[in-house]
Amino acid sequence: MADETSDFILGKKLFSSAIPPCGICHTLKDAGSEGAVGPILDELKPSQLRVVTALNNGIGAMPPFKGKLSPEEINAIAIYVSKASASN
């Protein structure tokens, strides 16, 4: 549980600081982001696996982040997005 908490915190930080930041395109209430290009994550409520897959491979206009972010960073963002969006 402690690892998941630290991953959540890291994921929240990366959501706002990745290049480019996820919040530029995605709306996520917990992150205070109001992107207008990608899906509204609070409505989509993606699973951790779905976020990992999207980050690794890209989807639609979203570029892949595999090779730009480490597998640990991708997993941390996925934990954050799946948990933060599920709580809304």
CSV table of C-alpha atoms in Angstrom, one decimal, residues 49-69 74:
chain,number,residue,atom,x,y,z
A,49,LEU,CA,-4.1,-1.2,-17.6
A,50,ARG,CA,-5.9,1.1,-20.1
A,51,VAL,CA,-3.7,4.1,-19.1
A,52,VAL,CA,-0.5,2.0,-19.3
A,53,THR,CA,-1.5,0.8,-22.8
A,54,ALA,CA,-2.3,4.3,-24.0
A,55,LEU,CA,0.9,5.8,-22.6
A,56,ASN,CA,3.1,3.0,-24.1
A,57,ASN,CA,1.5,2.9,-27.5
A,58,GLY,CA,-0.3,6.2,-28.0
A,59,ILE,CA,-3.9,6.4,-29.0
A,60,GLY,CA,-5.6,8.7,-31.5
A,61,ALA,CA,-3.8,12.1,-31.4
A,62,MET,CA,-1.9,11.1,-28.3
A,63,PRO,CA,1.7,10.2,-28.9
A,64,PRO,CA,3.4,7.2,-27.3
A,65,PHE,CA,5.5,7.9,-24.2
A,66,LYS,CA,7.3,4.6,-24.2
A,67,GLY,CA,11.0,5.5,-24.2
A,68,LYS,CA,10.3,9.0,-23.0
A,69,LEU,CA,9.1,7.9,-19.6
A,74,ILE,CA,4.2,5.2,-16.8
